[in-house]
Coordinates of C-alpha atoms in Angstrom, one line a residue:
M1 CA 194.6 223.1 182.4
S2 CA 191.2 224.6 182.9
S3 CA 190.6 228.1 184.0
S4 CA 188.0 230.2 185.8
V5 CA 187.8 233.8 184.8
S6 CA 187.9 236.5 187.5
I7 CA 188.4 239.6 185.4
A8 CA 187.7 239.9 181.7
T9 CA 188.6 242.7 179.3
D10 CA 186.4 245.7 180.0
P11 CA 184.5 246.4 176.7
R12 CA 184.4 250.1 177.6
S13 CA 188.1 250.3 178.0
A14 CA 190.3 250.5 175.0
R15 CA 192.5 252.4 177.5
S16 CA 193.8 255.7 176.2
T17 CA 197.5 256.4 176.5
D18 CA 197.0 259.1 179.1
Q19 CA 195.9 256.3 181.5
W20 CA 199.5 255.3 181.9
W21 CA 199.0 254.7 185.6
R22 CA 196.8 251.6 185.1
T23 CA 199.8 249.4 184.1
A24 CA 202.8 251.5 185.2
V25 CA 205.9 250.3 187.0
I26 CA 206.5 253.0 189.7
Y27 CA 209.8 253.1 191.6
Q28 CA 209.9 254.6 195.1
V29 CA 212.8 256.8 195.9
Y30 CA 213.5 257.6 199.6
P31 CA 215.8 260.7 198.8
R32 CA 218.0 260.5 201.9
S33 CA 219.1 257.0 200.9
F34 CA 219.1 256.8 197.1
A35 CA 222.3 258.6 196.0
D36 CA 224.4 261.4 197.5
G37 CA 225.5 263.9 194.9
N38 CA 227.6 266.3 197.1
G39 CA 229.3 263.9 199.4
D40 CA 227.8 265.0 202.7
G41 CA 226.4 261.6 203.6
T42 CA 222.8 262.4 202.8
G43 CA 221.1 261.5 199.5
D44 CA 219.9 264.4 197.4
L45 CA 218.4 265.5 194.1
A46 CA 221.8 265.8 192.5
G47 CA 222.3 262.1 193.3
V48 CA 218.9 261.1 191.8
R49 CA 219.6 263.1 188.6
S50 CA 223.0 261.3 188.2
R51 CA 221.2 257.9 188.5
L52 CA 218.3 258.6 186.1
P53 CA 220.0 256.4 183.5
Y54 CA 219.9 253.5 185.9
L55 CA 216.1 254.0 186.4
K56 CA 215.7 254.2 182.6
A57 CA 217.6 251.0 182.2
L58 CA 215.5 249.3 184.9
G59 CA 212.4 250.3 182.8
V60 CA 210.3 252.2 185.3
D61 CA 207.4 254.5 184.1
A62 CA 207.4 256.8 187.1
I63 CA 209.3 257.8 190.3
W64 CA 207.5 258.3 193.5
F65 CA 209.5 260.6 195.9
T66 CA 208.9 260.4 199.6
P67 CA 208.9 264.0 201.0
W68 CA 211.7 266.2 199.8
Y69 CA 210.3 269.4 201.4
I70 CA 211.8 271.5 204.2
S71 CA 211.5 269.4 207.4
P72 CA 213.2 269.0 210.8
L73 CA 213.2 265.3 210.0
A74 CA 211.5 264.2 213.2
D75 CA 209.8 261.5 211.1
G76 CA 211.9 261.1 208.0
G77 CA 210.5 264.1 206.2
Y78 CA 206.8 263.3 207.0
D79 CA 206.8 266.3 209.3
V80 CA 206.6 269.0 206.6
A81 CA 207.4 272.6 207.5
D82 CA 207.0 274.1 204.0
Y83 CA 205.5 272.3 201.0
R84 CA 206.7 274.9 198.5
A85 CA 210.4 274.6 199.3
I86 CA 212.9 271.8 198.9
D87 CA 214.9 270.9 202.1
P88 CA 218.4 272.3 201.6
A89 CA 219.8 268.8 202.5
F90 CA 218.3 267.7 199.2
G91 CA 218.8 270.7 197.0
T92 CA 216.7 273.5 195.7
L93 CA 213.4 274.1 194.0
A94 CA 215.2 274.8 190.7
E95 CA 216.9 271.4 191.0
A96 CA 213.6 269.7 191.6
E97 CA 212.2 271.3 188.5
A98 CA 215.2 270.2 186.5
L99 CA 214.9 266.7 187.8
I100 CA 211.2 266.5 186.9
A101 CA 212.0 267.7 183.4
E102 CA 215.1 265.5 182.9
A103 CA 213.1 262.4 184.0
A104 CA 210.3 263.4 181.7
D105 CA 212.7 263.5 178.8
L106 CA 213.6 259.9 179.6
G107 CA 209.9 258.9 179.6
I108 CA 209.8 258.8 183.4
R109 CA 207.0 260.7 185.3
T110 CA 207.2 262.1 188.8
I111 CA 204.9 261.5 191.8
V112 CA 205.4 263.5 195.0
D113 CA 204.1 262.9 198.6
I114 CA 201.5 265.1 200.3
V115 CA 200.7 264.6 204.0
P116 CA 197.2 266.0 204.7
N117 CA 196.9 264.7 208.2
H118 CA 199.5 266.8 209.8
V119 CA 202.4 269.3 209.4
S120 CA 205.6 269.9 211.3
D121 CA 205.6 271.7 214.6
Q122 CA 207.9 274.1 212.8
H123 CA 205.3 275.0 210.2
E124 CA 204.4 278.7 210.3
W125 CA 200.8 277.9 211.1
F126 CA 201.7 275.9 214.1
R127 CA 204.2 278.4 215.4
A128 CA 201.5 281.1 215.1
A129 CA 199.1 278.8 216.9
L130 CA 201.4 278.3 219.9
A131 CA 202.0 282.0 220.1
A132 CA 198.3 282.8 220.1
A133 CA 195.7 282.5 222.9
P134 CA 193.3 279.6 223.4
G135 CA 190.3 280.0 221.1
S136 CA 192.2 282.2 218.7
P137 CA 191.8 281.9 214.9
E138 CA 195.3 280.6 214.6
R139 CA 194.5 277.6 216.8
Q140 CA 191.4 276.7 214.9
R141 CA 193.5 275.2 212.1
F142 CA 194.6 272.4 214.6
W143 CA 193.0 270.5 217.4
F144 CA 193.7 272.3 220.6
R145 CA 191.6 271.2 223.6
P146 CA 191.6 271.6 227.4
G147 CA 192.7 268.6 229.4
R148 CA 190.6 266.5 231.7
G149 CA 191.0 266.3 235.4
E150 CA 190.7 269.1 238.0
R151 CA 193.6 271.1 236.6
G152 CA 193.5 269.8 233.0
E153 CA 196.4 267.6 233.8
L154 CA 195.0 264.6 231.8
P155 CA 194.9 264.5 228.0
P156 CA 191.6 264.9 226.3
T157 CA 191.5 261.3 225.2
D158 CA 193.4 258.1 225.8
W159 CA 194.0 257.4 222.1
V160 CA 197.2 255.5 221.4
S161 CA 199.5 256.5 218.6
P162 CA 200.6 254.1 215.8
F163 CA 204.1 255.2 216.9
S164 CA 203.3 254.0 220.5
G165 CA 202.6 256.4 223.3
G166 CA 199.8 259.0 223.6
T167 CA 198.4 261.3 220.9
W168 CA 198.2 264.6 222.9
T169 CA 200.9 267.0 224.1
R170 CA 200.3 269.8 226.5
T171 CA 201.4 273.3 225.7
T172 CA 202.9 276.0 228.0
D173 CA 201.3 279.4 228.2
P174 CA 203.4 282.6 227.9
D175 CA 203.3 283.0 231.6
G176 CA 204.8 279.5 232.1
R177 CA 201.6 277.8 233.3
P178 CA 200.5 274.6 231.6
G179 CA 198.1 275.3 228.8
E180 CA 195.9 273.4 226.3
W181 CA 196.7 270.1 224.7
Y182 CA 197.1 269.6 220.9
L183 CA 196.4 266.4 219.0
H184 CA 199.1 264.5 217.1
L185 CA 198.2 261.0 215.9
F186 CA 201.8 260.4 215.2
A187 CA 204.8 262.1 216.8
P188 CA 204.5 265.2 219.0
Q189 CA 206.4 267.1 216.2
Q190 CA 203.5 266.3 213.8
P191 CA 200.4 268.3 215.0
D192 CA 197.2 267.2 213.3
L193 CA 195.3 269.6 211.0
N194 CA 191.6 270.5 211.5
W195 CA 190.1 269.7 208.1
N196 CA 186.9 271.5 209.1
H197 CA 188.8 274.7 208.6
P198 CA 188.5 276.3 205.1
D199 CA 192.2 277.5 205.3
V200 CA 193.3 273.9 205.5
R201 CA 191.3 272.8 202.5
R202 CA 192.3 275.8 200.4
E203 CA 196.0 275.5 201.3
H204 CA 196.2 271.9 200.2
E205 CA 194.5 272.5 196.9
D206 CA 197.0 275.4 196.3
V207 CA 199.9 273.1 197.1
L208 CA 198.6 270.5 194.6
R209 CA 198.5 273.2 191.9
F210 CA 202.0 274.4 192.8
W211 CA 203.5 271.0 192.0
F212 CA 201.2 270.1 189.1
D213 CA 202.2 273.4 187.5
R214 CA 205.9 272.2 187.8
G215 CA 205.2 269.1 185.8
V216 CA 204.5 266.6 188.6
A217 CA 202.3 263.8 187.1
G218 CA 200.7 262.8 190.4
I219 CA 200.6 262.8 194.2
R220 CA 200.7 260.1 196.7
I221 CA 198.5 260.9 199.7
D222 CA 200.0 259.8 203.0
S223 CA 197.8 258.4 205.8
A224 CA 194.8 259.1 203.5
T225 CA 192.2 257.7 205.8
M226 CA 193.1 259.8 208.8
P227 CA 192.7 263.6 208.3
V228 CA 189.0 263.9 209.3
K229 CA 188.2 263.6 213.0
D230 CA 185.1 263.2 215.2
A231 CA 185.1 266.6 216.8
T232 CA 183.5 265.2 220.0
F233 CA 186.7 263.1 220.6
P234 CA 185.1 260.0 221.9
E235 CA 187.1 257.3 223.5
L236 CA 188.0 254.3 221.3
V237 CA 185.9 251.1 221.6
H238 CA 186.7 247.6 220.5
S239 CA 184.6 247.8 217.3
H240 CA 183.1 250.6 215.2
G241 CA 180.4 250.6 212.5
P242 CA 181.4 251.7 209.0
G243 CA 182.6 255.3 209.1
E244 CA 182.2 255.5 212.9
H245 CA 185.8 255.3 214.0
P246 CA 186.8 258.7 215.5
Y247 CA 189.8 259.3 213.2
V248 CA 189.9 256.5 210.5
D249 CA 187.9 256.2 207.3
R250 CA 185.3 258.9 208.2
D251 CA 182.8 259.7 205.5
G252 CA 183.8 263.3 205.3
L253 CA 187.1 262.3 203.6
H254 CA 185.4 261.7 200.3
D255 CA 184.4 265.4 199.9
I256 CA 188.1 266.3 200.3
Y257 CA 189.3 263.8 197.7
R258 CA 186.6 264.8 195.2
S259 CA 187.8 268.4 195.4
W260 CA 191.4 267.1 194.9
R261 CA 190.3 265.0 191.9
A262 CA 188.7 268.2 190.4
V263 CA 192.1 269.9 190.6
A264 CA 193.9 266.9 189.1
D265 CA 191.4 266.7 186.2
S266 CA 191.7 270.4 185.4
Y267 CA 195.0 269.8 183.6
A268 CA 195.4 269.0 179.9
E269 CA 197.1 265.8 180.9
P270 CA 195.1 264.8 184.0
R271 CA 197.2 264.3 187.1
V272 CA 197.0 261.1 189.2
L273 CA 196.0 260.6 192.9
V274 CA 197.4 257.6 194.7
G275 CA 196.2 256.9 198.2
E276 CA 197.9 255.3 201.2
I277 CA 194.8 253.4 202.5
W278 CA 195.1 250.9 205.3
L279 CA 191.7 249.3 205.4
A280 CA 190.6 245.7 205.9
D281 CA 187.1 246.3 204.6
Q282 CA 187.4 246.0 200.8
H283 CA 184.1 247.7 200.1
R284 CA 185.1 250.8 202.2
F285 CA 188.5 250.7 200.5
A286 CA 186.9 250.7 197.0
R287 CA 184.9 253.9 197.8
Y288 CA 188.1 255.9 197.6
L289 CA 188.6 254.7 194.1
R290 CA 185.3 255.9 192.6
R291 CA 185.6 257.8 189.3
D292 CA 185.5 261.2 191.0
E293 CA 188.0 260.4 193.8
M294 CA 191.5 258.7 193.7
H295 CA 192.8 256.8 190.7
T296 CA 194.7 254.1 192.6
A297 CA 195.6 253.1 196.2
F298 CA 198.3 250.9 197.7
N299 CA 197.4 247.3 198.3
F300 CA 198.6 246.7 201.8
D301 CA 196.7 243.5 202.3
F302 CA 198.8 241.7 199.7
M303 CA 202.1 243.2 201.0
M304 CA 201.4 242.0 204.6
R305 CA 200.4 238.4 203.8
P306 CA 202.8 235.6 204.7
W307 CA 204.4 233.4 202.0
E308 CA 201.5 231.0 201.9
I309 CA 199.4 230.0 198.9
A310 CA 195.9 230.2 200.3
G311 CA 196.3 233.6 201.9
L312 CA 198.0 235.1 198.8
R313 CA 195.4 233.7 196.5
E314 CA 192.6 235.1 198.7
S315 CA 194.3 238.5 198.7
I316 CA 194.7 238.6 195.0
Q317 CA 191.1 237.6 194.4
S318 CA 189.7 240.0 197.0
T319 CA 191.9 242.8 195.5
L320 CA 190.7 242.2 192.0
D321 CA 187.1 241.9 193.2
A322 CA 187.2 245.2 195.1
H323 CA 188.8 247.1 192.3
G324 CA 186.5 245.6 189.8
L325 CA 183.5 247.2 191.6
V326 CA 184.8 250.7 190.6
D327 CA 186.8 249.8 187.5
A328 CA 190.1 250.9 189.2
P329 CA 193.4 249.2 188.5
P330 CA 194.9 247.2 191.4
T331 CA 198.4 248.0 192.7
W332 CA 200.9 245.4 193.8
V333 CA 203.7 246.2 196.2
L334 CA 206.0 244.0 198.3
S335 CA 207.5 246.7 200.6
N336 CA 208.1 250.3 201.1
H337 CA 210.1 252.7 203.4
D338 CA 208.0 251.5 206.5
V339 CA 208.2 247.7 206.0
T340 CA 210.7 245.0 206.6
R341 CA 212.3 244.1 203.3
P342 CA 211.0 241.0 201.5
A343 CA 214.4 239.2 201.4
T344 CA 214.4 239.2 205.2
R345 CA 210.7 238.9 205.9
Y346 CA 210.1 235.9 203.7
G347 CA 212.9 234.0 205.4
R348 CA 211.1 234.0 208.8
Q349 CA 208.9 231.4 210.4
D350 CA 206.1 234.1 210.4
S351 CA 206.7 235.8 207.0
S352 CA 203.7 238.1 207.3
F353 CA 204.2 241.8 208.2
G354 CA 202.7 243.7 211.1
F355 CA 204.0 246.7 212.9
A356 CA 203.0 245.4 216.3
A357 CA 204.9 242.1 215.8
R358 CA 208.2 243.7 214.8
R359 CA 210.9 243.0 217.4
F360 CA 214.7 242.6 217.7
G361 CA 216.2 239.2 217.4
T362 CA 213.7 237.6 215.1
P363 CA 215.5 234.8 213.2
T364 CA 215.6 234.7 209.5
D365 CA 217.0 232.5 206.7
L366 CA 218.3 234.9 204.1
V367 CA 218.8 232.1 201.5
L368 CA 215.2 231.1 201.8
G369 CA 214.0 234.7 202.0
R370 CA 215.9 235.6 198.8
R371 CA 214.4 232.7 196.9
R372 CA 210.9 233.6 198.0
A373 CA 211.5 237.3 197.3
R374 CA 212.5 236.4 193.7
A375 CA 209.3 234.3 193.3
A376 CA 207.2 237.0 194.8
A377 CA 208.7 239.6 192.4
L378 CA 207.6 237.6 189.4
M379 CA 204.2 236.8 190.8
S380 CA 203.4 240.5 191.6
A381 CA 204.9 241.7 188.3
A382 CA 202.6 239.3 186.3
L383 CA 199.3 240.5 188.0
P384 CA 197.1 243.1 186.2
G385 CA 197.5 246.7 187.4
S386 CA 200.4 248.8 188.4
L387 CA 203.6 247.6 190.2
Y388 CA 205.5 249.5 192.8
V389 CA 209.2 248.8 193.5
Y390 CA 210.8 250.2 196.7
Q391 CA 214.4 251.2 196.0
G392 CA 216.8 248.4 196.7
D393 CA 214.3 245.6 196.5
E394 CA 215.4 245.2 192.9
L395 CA 218.8 244.4 194.4
G396 CA 217.5 241.9 196.9
L397 CA 218.7 244.0 199.8
P398 CA 217.9 242.5 203.2
E399 CA 216.9 244.5 206.2
V400 CA 219.8 245.8 208.2
E401 CA 219.0 244.6 211.7
D402 CA 222.2 245.3 213.6
L403 CA 222.3 249.1 213.4
P404 CA 224.0 250.6 216.5
D405 CA 221.4 252.0 218.8
E406 CA 223.1 255.4 218.7
A407 CA 222.6 255.5 214.9
R408 CA 218.8 254.9 214.9
Q409 CA 216.6 257.8 214.1
D410 CA 213.1 256.4 213.7
P411 CA 210.5 257.7 216.2
M412 CA 209.0 254.2 216.3
Y413 CA 212.1 253.0 218.1
F414 CA 212.2 255.8 220.6
R415 CA 208.5 256.0 221.4
S416 CA 208.5 252.2 222.0
D417 CA 211.4 252.5 224.5
G418 CA 213.5 250.5 222.2
Q419 CA 211.2 247.6 221.8
D420 CA 210.3 248.2 218.2
P421 CA 213.5 248.2 215.9
G422 CA 211.7 250.9 213.8
R423 CA 212.1 251.4 210.1
D424 CA 215.7 252.5 209.8
G425 CA 216.8 249.0 208.7
C426 CA 215.0 249.3 205.3
R427 CA 216.3 252.9 204.8
V428 CA 220.0 252.2 204.8
P429 CA 221.6 254.0 201.8
L430 CA 221.9 252.0 198.6
P431 CA 225.1 250.3 197.5
W432 CA 226.0 251.3 194.0
T433 CA 229.5 249.8 193.8
A434 CA 231.0 246.8 195.5
L435 CA 234.0 248.9 196.6
G436 CA 234.8 252.5 197.3
P437 CA 233.5 255.1 199.8
S438 CA 230.1 254.3 201.1
F439 CA 229.8 251.7 198.3
G440 CA 229.2 254.4 195.7
F441 CA 226.4 256.1 197.6
G442 CA 228.5 259.3 197.8
E443 CA 232.1 260.4 197.6
G444 CA 232.2 261.5 201.2
G445 CA 233.0 258.1 202.5
R446 CA 230.1 258.0 205.0
A447 CA 226.3 257.8 204.9
W448 CA 223.7 259.2 207.2
L449 CA 222.8 255.6 208.4
P450 CA 225.8 253.2 208.6
Q451 CA 226.1 250.6 205.9
P452 CA 227.1 247.0 206.9
Q453 CA 230.5 245.7 205.7
W454 CA 228.8 243.1 203.5
W455 CA 226.7 245.7 201.7
G456 CA 228.9 245.6 198.6
R457 CA 227.8 242.1 197.6
Y458 CA 224.4 243.6 196.7
A459 CA 225.8 246.5 194.8
V460 CA 224.5 247.6 191.4
D461 CA 227.8 247.1 189.6
A462 CA 228.2 243.6 191.2
Q463 CA 224.7 242.6 189.8
A464 CA 224.5 244.4 186.5
G465 CA 226.4 241.8 184.4
D466 CA 225.2 238.8 186.3
P467 CA 222.4 236.9 184.4
D468 CA 221.3 235.3 187.7
S469 CA 221.2 238.4 189.9
M470 CA 218.1 239.9 191.4
L471 CA 218.7 243.1 189.4
T472 CA 218.7 241.2 186.1
L473 CA 215.5 239.4 187.1
Y474 CA 213.7 242.7 187.7
R475 CA 215.1 244.3 184.5
V476 CA 213.9 241.3 182.4
A477 CA 210.5 241.1 184.2
I478 CA 209.8 244.8 183.6
R479 CA 210.9 244.6 180.0
L480 CA 208.5 241.6 179.4
R481 CA 205.7 243.6 181.0
R482 CA 206.1 246.1 178.2
T483 CA 206.6 243.6 175.3
E484 CA 204.2 240.7 176.1
P485 CA 200.8 241.7 174.8
A486 CA 199.0 239.8 177.6
L487 CA 200.8 241.7 180.3
R488 CA 199.8 245.1 178.8
G489 CA 196.2 244.2 179.2
E490 CA 193.9 243.7 182.1
T491 CA 192.6 240.2 181.7
F492 CA 193.1 237.6 184.4
A493 CA 191.9 234.0 185.1
W494 CA 192.9 231.4 187.6
V495 CA 194.4 228.2 186.3
D496 CA 192.8 225.2 187.9
G497 CA 193.5 221.5 187.9
L498 CA 197.0 221.8 189.4
P499 CA 198.3 220.5 192.8
D500 CA 197.1 222.4 195.8
H501 CA 200.5 223.9 196.5
V502 CA 200.7 225.5 193.1
L503 CA 199.2 229.0 192.4
A504 CA 198.8 229.7 188.7
F505 CA 196.9 232.3 186.6
R506 CA 196.5 233.2 183.0
R507 CA 196.9 236.6 181.4
G508 CA 195.3 236.7 177.9
E509 CA 195.3 233.4 176.0
Q510 CA 199.0 232.7 175.8
F511 CA 200.6 233.8 179.1
V512 CA 200.7 231.8 182.4
C513 CA 202.4 232.6 185.7
L514 CA 203.0 229.6 187.9
V515 CA 204.2 229.8 191.5
N516 CA 205.2 226.6 193.4
F517 CA 204.9 226.8 197.2
G518 CA 205.6 223.1 197.8
D519 CA 207.3 220.0 196.4
A520 CA 208.7 220.2 192.8
V521 CA 206.1 220.0 190.1
P522 CA 206.4 219.4 186.3
L523 CA 206.0 222.3 184.0
P524 CA 202.6 222.3 182.4
P525 CA 202.4 222.1 178.6
H526 CA 203.9 225.3 177.1
D527 CA 205.7 226.8 174.1
T528 CA 208.4 228.9 175.9
V529 CA 209.7 229.5 179.3
L530 CA 209.9 233.3 179.3
L531 CA 211.4 233.8 182.7
A532 CA 211.9 231.9 186.0
S533 CA 212.8 233.2 189.4
G534 CA 215.2 230.3 190.0
E535 CA 216.9 227.5 188.2
L536 CA 214.5 224.9 186.9
D537 CA 215.2 221.2 187.6
G538 CA 214.9 220.0 184.0
T539 CA 211.2 220.2 183.3
R540 CA 210.3 220.6 186.9
V541 CA 209.6 223.7 189.0
P542 CA 211.3 223.6 192.4
T543 CA 209.8 224.8 195.6
D544 CA 209.5 228.6 196.2
T545 CA 209.9 229.3 192.5
A546 CA 207.8 231.3 190.0
V547 CA 207.9 230.8 186.2
W548 CA 206.4 232.8 183.3
L549 CA 205.3 230.7 180.4
R550 CA 204.1 231.4 176.9
V551 CA 201.5 228.6 176.2

């Protein structure tokens, strides 16, 4: 086997221990669906605290919590009404502080979500804005504009929301007459903030300090490319020059994140900034990861690619190249709370992911999907950088696609008039036990989203003692990431000279990950098979199988 080096060890970087985030395994907790501690059907902080030993056994370095703040839940908590208070459905601020401390005692750090693009329509600022007159100081924190047309009956622009539908909602004046319109790139219950206003900047920096002071190790920045708007509100065109889109990836964002980085770096143990950055342009993407901005950002390109060797290799290489420009660690993620689960997605004829293509009735082969999801887990876990695991993927949970319509809660479903199934199917509460009320999710016997009857076969207690289970695969892979010297470093090289349907790369001098996308192939020369995603056929690697080798 010959190899071509893509990333070599950085001579500047004998990485200090406080840069834990460069190689961390980070577990995403969606609090409503993780574990229910009080039996009311909704996951909560008491439930998470009770399951910290599970996360310790899994081997994760940090937990990322999606929003746990007070929220009307118009968009799963991403409509925040108060950043300094925990939603009563989840618990109290004191419980959050206890959870952060208890996790830290187990060696697990905490990351929380901040949503700079918008707040809830129940936030005190927006309630004050609605009560105030047009042009008032209260309205300057948002984007209020008169409508077009003779009587202002048309929205200021024809922008289309990622949630389907328009991006403007008209207000009603105190006298009952139609008033101004306000901007919401997402749901109407999520009014966009005006980041030209000093109050908005000051408030968010204060919120960062509020959570950092309570021991939070980092923040994940939701919709990080969208807060800054072109205040002239032009109509969208088919293509834009770099930085010229009216509300995506505008250059003014970088001043915001430099100020946030200054806050993060002001702590004795510097805090970490993680961006949700959906950008196809890798050079524009890398600008957010310069040394005075974010530490890491989610790698959505890799997550959205189909199970196909050329595209995945291209995505891995372009990711490494882009991050290498700014000496930032890549991140690898197969799904999250917005995305069809891998065990379902990889079993489809089109195994890529795209919001626009998601529809009811898409056929899937779960046996095939599970086999590929296992291989994808090993492939991503072997790559240099940090690894994100969305809760339940370590159990191989499939998407729940037959939820009753009356149970669905995602605005994507409602705003598409039921065309888009939405994201509820990847948010169904976890099964902890094969039997019992709500499969061990809580003692109340019900869950906020209905669990299918077959959910128990994926339960933690059904997999924990099974050497061939998905849970065991994840536990062993994460343990090897800690113990194999090559996987603790940042070296990477492609392995050449193999069949075209085989993807292989080397980490250090003695570790190789091989992924077979086609007909069975013989194992290359090696000393030890460390781990395989499926049963090997003697000395041959079957299709859709990944294997870790010590060579």
